[in-house]
Short mmCIF file of C-alpha atoms (C1' of nucleotides) in Angstrom, two decimals:
data_model
loop_
_atom_site.label_atom_id
_atom_site.label_comp_id
_atom_site.label_asym_id
_atom_site.label_seq_id
_atom_site.Cartn_x
_atom_site.Cartn_y
_atom_site.Cartn_z
CA UNK A 1354 22.46 12.69 6.14
CA UNK A 1355 18.97 13.75 7.47
CA UNK A 1356 20.60 14.63 10.48
CA UNK A 1357 24.01 16.23 10.07
CA UNK A 1358 26.72 14.05 12.03
CA UNK A 1359 27.92 16.98 14.21
CA UNK A 1360 24.35 16.97 15.61
CA UNK A 1361 24.37 13.46 16.39
CA UNK A 1362 27.79 13.75 17.78
CA UNK A 1363 26.86 16.93 19.92
CA UNK A 1364 23.80 14.89 21.05
CA UNK A 1365 26.12 12.31 22.04
CA UNK A 1366 24.60 9.62 19.49
CA UNK A 1367 25.71 5.72 19.85
CA UNK A 1368 27.88 4.98 16.55
CA UNK A 1369 28.05 0.93 15.90
CA UNK A 1370 28.58 -1.28 13.49
CA UNK A 1371 26.56 -4.76 12.82
CA UNK A 1372 27.10 -7.54 10.20
CA UNK A 1373 25.13 -8.69 7.27
CA UNK A 1374 22.16 -10.16 8.30
CA UNK A 1375 21.92 -8.98 11.87
CA UNK A 1376 18.68 -7.94 13.08
CA UNK A 1377 18.41 -4.04 14.62
CA UNK A 1378 15.11 -4.82 15.74
CA UNK A 1379 11.90 -6.55 15.48
CA UNK A 1380 8.69 -6.12 14.58
CA UNK A 1381 6.65 -5.36 17.41
CA UNK A 1382 9.25 -4.59 19.65
CA UNK A 1383 8.81 -1.21 21.45
CA UNK A 1384 10.28 1.95 19.76
CA UNK A 1385 12.83 3.02 22.01
CA UNK A 1386 15.68 4.41 19.34
CA UNK A 1387 16.09 6.49 16.50
CA UNK A 1388 18.55 4.84 13.91
CA UNK A 1389 20.41 6.56 10.97
CA UNK A 1390 22.44 4.62 8.41
CA UNK A 1391 26.24 5.99 8.44
CA UNK A 1392 27.12 3.53 5.77
CA UNK A 1393 25.97 0.15 4.22
CA UNK A 1394 21.99 -0.59 4.04
CA UNK A 1395 19.12 -1.76 6.23
CA UNK A 1396 16.08 -3.68 5.31
CA UNK A 1397 12.79 -3.24 6.35
CA UNK A 1398 10.39 -6.09 6.07
CA UNK A 1399 7.94 -8.58 7.49
CA UNK A 1400 7.03 -11.83 6.82
CA UNK A 1401 3.18 -13.47 6.30
CA UNK A 1402 2.00 -16.44 8.10
CA UNK A 1403 2.94 -18.56 5.08
CA UNK A 1404 6.56 -17.19 5.05
CA UNK A 1405 6.35 -14.65 1.95
CA UNK A 1406 8.55 -11.66 2.75
CA UNK A 1407 7.06 -8.23 1.99
CA UNK A 1408 9.80 -5.24 1.87
CA UNK A 1409 8.69 -1.90 2.99
CA UNK A 1410 11.75 -0.06 2.35
CA UNK A 1411 15.48 -0.06 2.14
CA UNK A 1412 17.67 2.58 3.68
CA UNK A 1413 21.28 3.44 2.75
CA UNK A 1414 23.82 6.05 4.03
CA UNK A 1415 22.13 9.18 5.21
CA UNK A 1416 18.65 7.85 5.45
CA UNK A 1417 16.88 7.20 8.80
CA UNK A 1418 14.52 4.19 9.52
CA UNK A 1419 12.23 3.30 12.12
CA UNK A 1420 11.48 6.88 13.29
CA UNK A 1421 7.62 6.58 12.08
CA UNK A 1422 7.19 4.37 15.21
CA UNK A 1423 8.81 7.05 17.45
CA UNK A 1424 6.79 9.97 15.96
CA UNK A 1425 3.56 8.05 15.55
CA UNK A 1426 3.84 6.18 18.96
CA UNK A 1427 3.68 2.80 18.12
CA UNK A 1428 5.66 -0.49 18.24
CA UNK A 1429 8.28 -1.17 14.96
CA UNK A 1430 5.90 -2.38 12.48
CA UNK A 1431 8.75 -4.37 10.60
CA UNK A 1432 11.75 -6.11 11.56
CA UNK A 1433 14.99 -4.38 10.22
CA UNK A 1434 18.09 -6.35 9.01
CA UNK A 1435 21.32 -5.41 7.77
CA UNK A 1436 21.87 -6.77 4.01
CA UNK A 1437 25.46 -5.92 4.30
CA UNK A 1438 28.33 -4.97 6.96
CA UNK A 1439 26.63 -1.48 8.16
CA UNK A 1440 27.42 1.41 10.51
CA UNK A 1441 24.65 3.12 12.39
CA UNK A 1442 23.90 5.93 14.72
CA UNK A 1443 21.42 5.85 17.33
CA UNK A 1444 19.82 8.05 19.99
CA UNK A 1445 17.07 7.34 22.11
CA UNK A 1446 13.46 8.54 21.65
CA UNK A 1447 13.52 11.58 23.87
CA UNK A 1448 16.88 12.91 22.48
CA UNK A 1449 15.51 12.65 18.85
CA UNK A 1450 12.26 14.50 19.99
CA UNK A 1451 14.47 16.87 21.78
CA UNK A 1452 16.52 17.61 18.66
CA UNK A 1453 13.41 18.19 16.65
CA UNK A 1454 12.22 20.68 19.01
CA UNK A 1455 15.97 22.41 18.99
CA UNK A 1456 15.95 22.37 14.93
CA UNK A 1457 13.34 23.62 12.96
CA UNK A 1458 14.72 22.59 9.89
CA UNK A 1459 15.59 19.09 10.81
CA UNK A 1460 12.16 18.60 11.70
CA UNK A 1461 10.74 19.85 8.72
CA UNK A 1462 13.37 17.37 6.66
CA UNK A 1463 11.72 14.56 8.85
CA UNK A 1464 8.04 15.87 7.98
CA UNK A 1465 9.23 16.24 4.14
CA UNK A 1466 10.60 12.61 4.14
CA UNK A 1467 7.65 11.17 5.66
CA UNK A 1468 5.20 13.04 3.04
CA UNK A 1469 7.43 11.21 0.56
CA UNK A 1470 7.47 7.84 2.04
CA UNK A 1471 3.82 8.30 2.24
CA UNK A 1472 3.64 9.20 -1.55
CA UNK A 1473 5.69 6.30 -2.23
CA UNK A 1474 3.29 3.81 -0.46
CA UNK A 1475 -0.07 5.49 -1.95
CA UNK A 1476 1.60 4.99 -5.25
CA UNK A 1477 2.31 1.47 -4.79
CA UNK A 1478 -1.10 0.63 -2.99
CA UNK A 1479 -3.06 1.74 -5.96
CA UNK A 1480 -0.97 0.05 -8.60
CA UNK A 1481 -1.20 -3.21 -6.67
CA UNK A 1482 -4.67 -3.07 -6.26
CA UNK A 1483 -5.75 -2.27 -9.55
CA UNK A 1484 -3.35 -2.82 -12.32
CA UNK A 1485 -1.63 -5.90 -13.76
CA UNK A 1486 2.06 -6.98 -13.13
CA UNK A 1487 3.44 -4.94 -15.95
CA UNK A 1488 2.04 -1.89 -15.04
CA UNK A 1489 3.16 -2.49 -11.49
CA UNK A 1490 6.52 -3.14 -12.35
CA UNK A 1491 7.20 -0.31 -14.91
CA UNK A 1492 5.37 2.21 -12.29
CA UNK A 1493 7.71 0.75 -9.41
CA UNK A 1494 10.70 1.10 -11.63
CA UNK A 1495 10.23 4.57 -12.95
CA UNK A 1496 9.24 5.70 -9.33
CA UNK A 1497 12.78 4.30 -8.10
CA UNK A 1498 14.58 5.73 -11.26
CA UNK A 1499 13.11 9.36 -10.50
CA UNK A 1500 13.42 9.21 -6.65
CA UNK A 1501 17.04 8.04 -6.06
CA UNK A 1502 20.40 9.80 -6.09
CA UNK A 1503 20.15 8.71 -9.85
CA UNK A 1504 17.42 11.38 -10.45
CA UNK A 1505 16.56 11.44 -14.07
CA UNK A 1506 19.92 10.22 -15.34
CA UNK A 1507 19.34 8.18 -18.31
CA UNK A 1508 19.61 4.38 -18.61
CA UNK A 1509 19.02 3.81 -14.85
CA UNK A 1510 20.27 0.58 -13.82
CA UNK A 1511 17.96 -1.21 -11.31
CA UNK A 1512 19.53 -2.00 -8.01
CA UNK A 1513 17.37 -4.83 -7.20
CA UNK A 1514 17.10 -8.37 -7.95
CA UNK A 1515 13.87 -9.88 -9.32
CA UNK A 1516 13.44 -11.53 -6.03
CA UNK A 1517 13.31 -8.16 -4.43
CA UNK A 1518 11.14 -6.44 -6.93
CA UNK A 1519 8.59 -9.42 -6.10
CA UNK A 1520 8.91 -8.95 -2.41
CA UNK A 1521 8.15 -5.22 -2.75
CA UNK A 1522 5.22 -5.54 -5.02
CA UNK A 1523 3.74 -8.97 -3.46
CA UNK A 1524 4.22 -10.59 -6.77
CA UNK A 1525 5.85 -13.73 -7.24
CA UNK A 1526 9.64 -14.23 -8.66
CA UNK A 1527 8.46 -16.24 -11.80
CA UNK A 1528 6.00 -13.37 -12.69
CA UNK A 1529 8.41 -10.69 -12.00
CA UNK A 1530 10.91 -12.90 -14.59
CA UNK A 1531 8.29 -13.37 -17.11
CA UNK A 1532 6.99 -9.89 -16.96
CA UNK A 1533 10.50 -8.00 -17.07
CA UNK A 1534 11.12 -10.35 -19.89
CA UNK A 1535 8.02 -9.39 -21.84
CA UNK A 1536 8.68 -5.81 -20.97
CA UNK A 1537 11.94 -5.99 -22.87
CA UNK A 1538 10.26 -7.65 -25.73
CA UNK A 1539 8.02 -4.79 -25.87
CA UNK A 1540 10.93 -2.38 -25.94
CA UNK A 1541 9.76 -0.73 -22.75
CA UNK A 1542 13.18 -1.67 -20.76
CA UNK A 1543 16.49 -3.09 -21.62
CA UNK A 1544 18.26 -6.40 -20.25
CA UNK A 1545 22.05 -6.71 -20.37
CA UNK A 1546 23.46 -9.49 -18.57
CA UNK A 1547 20.06 -10.40 -16.41
CA UNK A 1548 20.78 -6.39 -15.35
CA UNK A 1549 17.76 -4.42 -16.01
CA UNK A 1550 17.93 -0.93 -17.19
CA UNK A 1551 15.38 1.70 -17.89
CA UNK A 1552 16.12 5.06 -19.74
CA UNK B 1275 -8.59 19.43 15.40
CA UNK B 1276 -5.29 19.42 14.26
CA UNK B 1277 -4.63 23.04 14.02
CA UNK B 1278 -7.30 24.78 16.91
CA UNK B 1279 -9.56 27.08 15.27
CA UNK B 1280 -8.08 30.21 16.88
CA UNK B 1281 -4.82 29.61 15.32
CA UNK B 1282 -6.52 29.40 12.05
CA UNK B 1283 -8.30 32.36 12.60
CA UNK B 1284 -5.14 34.00 13.67
CA UNK B 1285 -3.44 33.44 10.77
CA UNK B 1286 -6.48 34.36 8.60
CA UNK B 1287 -7.65 31.09 7.25
CA UNK B 1288 -10.35 31.24 4.62
CA UNK B 1289 -13.75 29.30 5.58
CA UNK B 1290 -15.86 28.12 3.42
CA UNK B 1291 -18.63 25.55 2.11
CA UNK B 1292 -18.62 23.44 -0.39
CA UNK B 1293 -21.75 20.80 -1.72
CA UNK B 1294 -21.85 16.74 -1.65
CA UNK B 1295 -19.67 15.62 -4.81
CA UNK B 1296 -18.09 18.94 -5.00
CA UNK B 1297 -14.11 18.83 -5.80
CA UNK B 1298 -11.79 20.60 -3.60
CA UNK B 1299 -8.58 19.69 -6.16
CA UNK B 1300 -7.81 17.19 -8.45
CA UNK B 1301 -4.99 14.64 -8.72
CA UNK B 1302 -1.76 16.38 -10.26
CA UNK B 1303 -2.99 20.17 -9.10
CA UNK B 1304 -0.06 22.02 -7.96
CA UNK B 1305 -0.18 21.76 -3.89
CA UNK B 1306 -0.87 25.50 -3.07
CA UNK B 1307 -2.97 25.31 0.11
CA UNK B 1308 -3.24 23.28 3.43
CA UNK B 1309 -7.20 21.88 3.96
CA UNK B 1310 -8.67 21.25 7.03
CA UNK B 1311 -12.31 19.78 7.72
CA UNK B 1312 -14.68 21.91 9.94
CA UNK B 1313 -17.36 19.81 9.35
CA UNK B 1314 -18.47 17.15 6.85
CA UNK B 1315 -16.20 14.68 5.19
CA UNK B 1316 -13.91 14.70 2.17
CA UNK B 1317 -12.63 11.55 0.46
CA UNK B 1318 -9.34 11.38 -1.22
CA UNK B 1319 -9.19 8.98 -4.19
CA UNK B 1320 -8.26 8.32 -7.58
CA UNK B 1321 -9.10 6.23 -10.57
CA UNK B 1322 -7.25 3.67 -12.83
CA UNK B 1323 -7.30 3.63 -16.35
CA UNK B 1324 -10.24 1.32 -16.64
CA UNK B 1325 -12.24 3.69 -14.24
CA UNK B 1326 -11.90 1.56 -10.99
CA UNK B 1327 -11.77 3.96 -7.78
CA UNK B 1328 -8.98 3.49 -5.03
CA UNK B 1329 -9.75 5.40 -1.87
CA UNK B 1330 -6.71 6.69 -0.31
CA UNK B 1331 -8.47 7.83 2.74
CA UNK B 1332 -11.70 9.86 4.05
CA UNK B 1333 -11.19 12.71 6.48
CA UNK B 1334 -13.59 14.01 8.89
CA UNK B 1335 -14.12 17.02 11.35
CA UNK B 1336 -10.64 18.15 12.62
CA UNK B 1337 -8.80 16.46 10.15
CA UNK B 1338 -6.45 17.66 7.54
CA UNK B 1339 -5.83 16.61 3.89
CA UNK B 1340 -3.63 17.35 0.89
CA UNK B 1341 -0.63 18.47 3.49
CA UNK B 1342 1.55 15.59 2.62
CA UNK B 1343 1.80 17.44 -0.69
CA UNK B 1344 2.90 20.56 0.82
CA UNK B 1345 5.16 19.05 3.08
CA UNK B 1346 7.01 16.83 0.68
CA UNK B 1347 6.79 19.35 -2.29
CA UNK B 1348 5.04 17.15 -4.87
CA UNK B 1349 1.27 17.81 -6.57
CA UNK B 1350 -1.79 16.12 -5.17
CA UNK B 1351 -1.38 12.68 -5.60
CA UNK B 1352 -5.29 11.95 -5.60
CA UNK B 1353 -8.52 13.96 -6.11
CA UNK B 1354 -10.36 15.73 -3.07
CA UNK B 1355 -14.21 15.46 -3.13
CA UNK B 1356 -16.78 16.05 -0.72
CA UNK B 1357 -19.00 13.10 0.09
CA UNK B 1358 -21.51 15.57 1.72
CA UNK B 1359 -22.27 18.85 2.45
CA UNK B 1360 -18.76 20.01 3.96
CA UNK B 1361 -17.14 23.32 5.59
CA UNK B 1362 -13.58 23.71 5.09
CA UNK B 1363 -10.84 25.93 6.24
CA UNK B 1364 -7.65 26.60 3.93
CA UNK B 1365 -4.42 28.74 4.29
CA UNK B 1366 -2.03 28.97 1.71
CA UNK B 1367 1.18 26.73 1.60
CA UNK B 1368 3.78 29.70 3.02
CA UNK B 1369 1.38 30.37 5.89
CA UNK B 1370 0.95 26.63 6.78
CA UNK B 1371 4.48 26.28 6.76
CA UNK B 1372 4.83 29.56 9.13
CA UNK B 1373 2.55 27.86 11.51
CA UNK B 1374 4.73 24.93 11.76
CA UNK B 1375 7.60 27.00 12.36
CA UNK B 1376 5.95 28.88 15.12
CA UNK B 1377 4.28 26.15 16.83
CA UNK B 1378 6.60 23.32 17.58
CA UNK B 1379 3.51 21.42 19.35
CA UNK B 1380 1.30 21.45 15.83
CA UNK B 1381 4.45 20.49 13.94
CA UNK B 1382 4.96 17.47 15.99
CA UNK B 1383 1.13 16.69 15.80
CA UNK B 1384 1.52 16.54 12.09
CA UNK B 1385 4.68 14.51 12.01
CA UNK B 1386 2.76 11.99 14.53
CA UNK B 1387 -0.46 12.13 11.93
CA UNK B 1388 1.98 11.52 9.14
CA UNK B 1389 3.70 8.48 10.85
CA UNK B 1390 0.35 6.93 11.46
CA UNK B 1391 -0.85 7.24 8.08
CA UNK B 1392 2.24 5.81 6.89
CA UNK B 1393 1.30 2.77 9.14
CA UNK B 1394 -1.79 2.35 7.99
CA UNK B 1395 -0.69 2.18 4.41
CA UNK B 1396 2.14 -0.48 5.55
CA UNK B 1397 -0.49 -2.76 7.06
CA UNK B 1398 -2.62 -2.43 4.04
CA UNK B 1399 -0.04 -2.92 1.48
CA UNK B 1400 1.50 -6.05 3.18
CA UNK B 1401 -2.29 -7.61 3.54
CA UNK B 1402 -2.76 -6.82 -0.08
CA UNK B 1403 0.16 -8.20 -1.51
CA UNK B 1404 0.36 -11.40 0.57
CA UNK B 1405 -3.06 -12.44 2.03
CA UNK B 1406 -6.62 -13.66 0.88
CA UNK B 1407 -9.57 -11.50 0.99
CA UNK B 1408 -11.13 -12.76 4.50
CA UNK B 1409 -7.44 -11.97 5.85
CA UNK B 1410 -7.28 -8.34 4.31
CA UNK B 1411 -11.10 -7.41 5.37
CA UNK B 1412 -10.74 -8.56 8.81
CA UNK B 1413 -7.22 -6.62 9.10
CA UNK B 1414 -8.95 -3.64 7.76
CA UNK B 1415 -11.91 -3.35 9.66
CA UNK B 1416 -10.00 -4.06 12.91
CA UNK B 1417 -7.64 -1.12 12.07
CA UNK B 1418 -10.56 0.65 11.76
CA UNK B 1419 -12.23 -0.17 14.69
CA UNK B 1420 -8.68 0.66 16.59
CA UNK B 1421 -8.12 3.83 15.13
CA UNK B 1422 -11.29 5.88 15.09
CA UNK B 1423 -13.00 7.82 17.77
CA UNK B 1424 -14.17 4.44 18.53
CA UNK B 1425 -10.91 3.11 20.25
CA UNK B 1426 -11.79 -0.10 21.68
CA UNK B 1427 -15.65 0.38 22.25
CA UNK B 1428 -17.26 -2.89 21.80
CA UNK B 1429 -19.48 -3.75 19.02
CA UNK B 1430 -17.81 -1.51 16.42
CA UNK B 1431 -20.45 -0.55 13.57
CA UNK B 1432 -18.24 -0.03 10.41
CA UNK B 1433 -18.94 3.31 9.02
CA UNK B 1434 -18.25 1.83 5.38
CA UNK B 1435 -20.34 0.36 2.47
CA UNK B 1436 -19.09 -2.93 0.95
CA UNK B 1437 -18.31 -0.89 -2.11
CA UNK B 1438 -16.14 1.53 -0.22
CA UNK B 1439 -14.44 -1.64 1.51
CA UNK B 1440 -13.72 -2.84 -2.07
CA UNK B 1441 -12.37 0.33 -2.97
CA UNK B 1442 -10.05 0.90 -0.16
CA UNK B 1443 -8.68 -2.63 -0.76
CA UNK B 1444 -8.73 -3.15 -4.48
CA UNK B 1445 -11.26 -6.12 -4.08
CA UNK B 1446 -14.58 -6.13 -5.84
CA UNK B 1447 -17.96 -5.57 -4.28
CA UNK B 1448 -19.06 -9.42 -5.01
CA UNK B 1449 -15.69 -10.54 -3.33
CA UNK B 1450 -16.25 -8.17 -0.34
CA UNK B 1451 -20.04 -9.44 0.12
CA UNK B 1452 -19.14 -12.89 -0.30
CA UNK B 1453 -16.38 -12.69 1.96
CA UNK B 1454 -18.08 -10.69 4.62
CA UNK B 1455 -20.80 -13.31 4.80
CA UNK B 1456 -18.39 -16.13 4.96
CA UNK B 1457 -16.78 -14.05 7.96
CA UNK B 1458 -20.15 -14.04 9.46
CA UNK B 1459 -20.78 -17.90 9.24
CA UNK B 1460 -17.61 -18.47 10.78
CA UNK B 1461 -18.50 -16.01 13.95
CA UNK B 1462 -15.80 -13.56 13.09
CA UNK B 1463 -18.17 -10.66 12.60
CA UNK B 1464 -21.77 -9.85 12.86
CA UNK B 1465 -24.33 -8.48 10.39
CA UNK B 1466 -27.29 -6.78 11.63
CA UNK B 1467 -29.76 -5.52 8.91
CA UNK B 1468 -26.88 -5.65 6.40
CA UNK B 1469 -24.55 -3.54 8.76
CA UNK B 1470 -21.47 -4.91 9.62
CA UNK B 1471 -20.39 -5.39 13.19
CA UNK B 1472 -17.27 -6.51 14.95
CA UNK B 1473 -16.69 -6.65 18.52
"C1'" DT C 253 -48.43 3.64 -3.13
"C1'" DG C 254 -45.82 3.02 -6.43
"C1'" DG C 255 -41.38 4.15 -8.51
"C1'" DT C 256 -36.54 5.01 -8.62
"C1'" DC C 257 -31.87 4.21 -7.29
"C1'" DG C 258 -28.15 2.75 -4.45
"C1'" DA C 259 -26.80 -1.53 -2.16
"C1'" DT C 260 -26.73 -6.14 -1.15
"C1'" DA C 261 -27.13 -10.68 -2.81
"C1'" DT C 262 -26.05 -15.09 -5.60
"C1'" DG C 263 -24.85 -18.05 -9.31
"C1'" DA C 264 -21.88 -19.36 -13.72
"C1'" DT C 265 -17.91 -18.56 -16.33
"C1'" DT C 266 -13.20 -16.85 -17.42
"C1'" DC C 267 -8.80 -15.74 -16.83
"C1'" DA C 268 -4.32 -14.52 -15.03
"C1'" DA C 269 -1.24 -15.28 -11.66
"C1'" DA C 270 -0.04 -18.61 -8.40
"C1'" DT C 271 1.96 -22.65 -7.79
"C1'" DC C 272 4.73 -26.76 -8.81
"C1'" DA C 273 8.71 -28.89 -11.04
"C1'" DT C 274 13.00 -28.47 -13.13
"C1'" DA C 275 16.93 -26.53 -15.53
"C1'" DA C 276 20.31 -23.34 -17.10
"C1'" DA C 277 23.61 -19.42 -16.02
"C1'" DC C 278 26.17 -16.85 -13.05
"C1'" DG C 279 29.30 -15.40 -9.37
"C1'" DC C 280 32.06 -16.98 -5.53
"C1'" DC C 281 35.39 -19.32 -2.44
"C1'" DC C 282 38.20 -23.09 -0.96
"C1'" DG D 863 39.38 -25.42 -11.57
"C1'" DG D 864 35.54 -27.48 -9.66
"C1'" DG D 865 31.96 -27.54 -6.39
"C1'" DC D 866 27.93 -24.63 -4.44
"C1'" DG D 867 24.59 -21.38 -3.56
"C1'" DT D 868 22.15 -17.89 -5.77
"C1'" DT D 869 19.67 -15.85 -9.53
"C1'" DT D 870 17.10 -16.20 -13.36
"C1'" DA D 871 14.73 -18.84 -16.79
"C1'" DT D 872 10.55 -21.77 -18.36
"C1'" DG D 873 6.94 -25.07 -19.15
"C1'" DA D 874 2.63 -27.14 -17.28
"C1'" DT D 875 -1.07 -27.27 -13.98
"C1'" DT D 876 -4.17 -25.14 -10.47
"C1'" DT D 877 -7.05 -22.08 -8.31
"C1'" DG D 878 -9.41 -18.31 -6.55
"C1'" DA D 879 -10.87 -13.63 -7.66
"C1'" DA D 880 -12.77 -11.03 -11.15
"C1'" DT D 881 -16.03 -10.62 -14.58
"C1'" DC D 882 -20.83 -11.34 -16.29
"C1'" DA D 883 -25.65 -11.39 -15.59
"C1'" DT D 884 -29.43 -10.89 -12.76
"C1'" DA D 885 -32.26 -10.48 -8.66
"C1'" DT D 886 -33.83 -8.40 -4.20
"C1'" DC D 887 -33.85 -5.28 -0.65
"C1'" DG D 888 -34.36 -1.08 1.49
"C1'" DA D 889 -34.62 4.17 1.61
"C1'" DC D 890 -36.32 8.14 -0.03
"C1'" DC D 891 -39.71 10.71 -2.34
"C1'" DA D 892 -43.12 12.30 -5.69
#
DNA sequence: TGGTCGATATGATTCAAATCATAAACGCCC
DNA sequence: GGGCGTTTATGATTTGAATCATATCGACCA
């Protein structure tokens, strides 16, 4: 919970619910609100001219999204859409800034969170630009294993479909399917009933 | 100047000079210091197994680098190397945090800067993963034009070599050379004495 | 003035991922 | 239980950027 619920309430956050596949905001919308996921999950992605989706991030309970646009003062760079029935809290931009100003430790949590997302993108950028699919996918999966609630737990069950992995890396589904299969044959990951496991 | 010189001095920052091609720190070094460029420039990049360089950023006078590692609490993710004779200021991690705590407006500048770098990487990621070289290069050049001191000035002279553009996008020099030439033929940019111009 | 180095240029060839086509497996709901 | 949509699977073919090879240009300097 990046901003504690008491504080959200104290600053009169608006709590509301949206359905699966409902949009929270669209790419290029002016960034007017800070959003935090209470339950469910929200996907931020955009589409290229030929309709290919690129997933920039998926955010779950306790996480915030869209706040880089507020902090950096630019329009939302992607669409935000609920991937299931989802409960959200939101506060207007000015209130969000006010909260940061009043609570150093919250502000610090946000800079830390931004720094970590930056790291994720830096890793992915380097991978995508200089390695082959198996290296990209293994790096992505290991990053996910080591940077979720799972943290170091053994036998990490990858919570994404092959299509989602494709949409996070820019690879095609068929390539992901083939590569994941090859990685299994090489003993670098396990597949049990189509689910991908990484120790 | 993301942290004003008076404040750097007040907190007893260490000012020093390094020569061209001298390293400031290496990839995976523990992040112990905050660095700010006084004059000159510093390149952050890393190398893939086969020796291909990927440039994550180039930082000039007034800009900071390496602070995401401090703020996000992870090792430096890249090498930092001077691309010319360069003057730097540095303060230890704890002092940096202290400065943020004491000065909300400086802290805010850092969150804003992180958000903007995140935006840059998000744009590049999407481009590299779903578009062809000409689209990637035009998007990169336009971003650079609109997000440097240049801001909107007409006829932006791209301050990078074709090799550097290649190393920022993961394309090969030959591809960049060919693509840039094609873009010129299509009238989407100008080349005068090998220098690339974008209106 | 000639020499060296880094950047730009260009053609020929290769190769791996995208694309296209089609099918099987699974989950879900009426 | 049967039908439908989503996910996974697999083969055949295409394609465009990487790779390899080589040449030219320009700046700097001895």
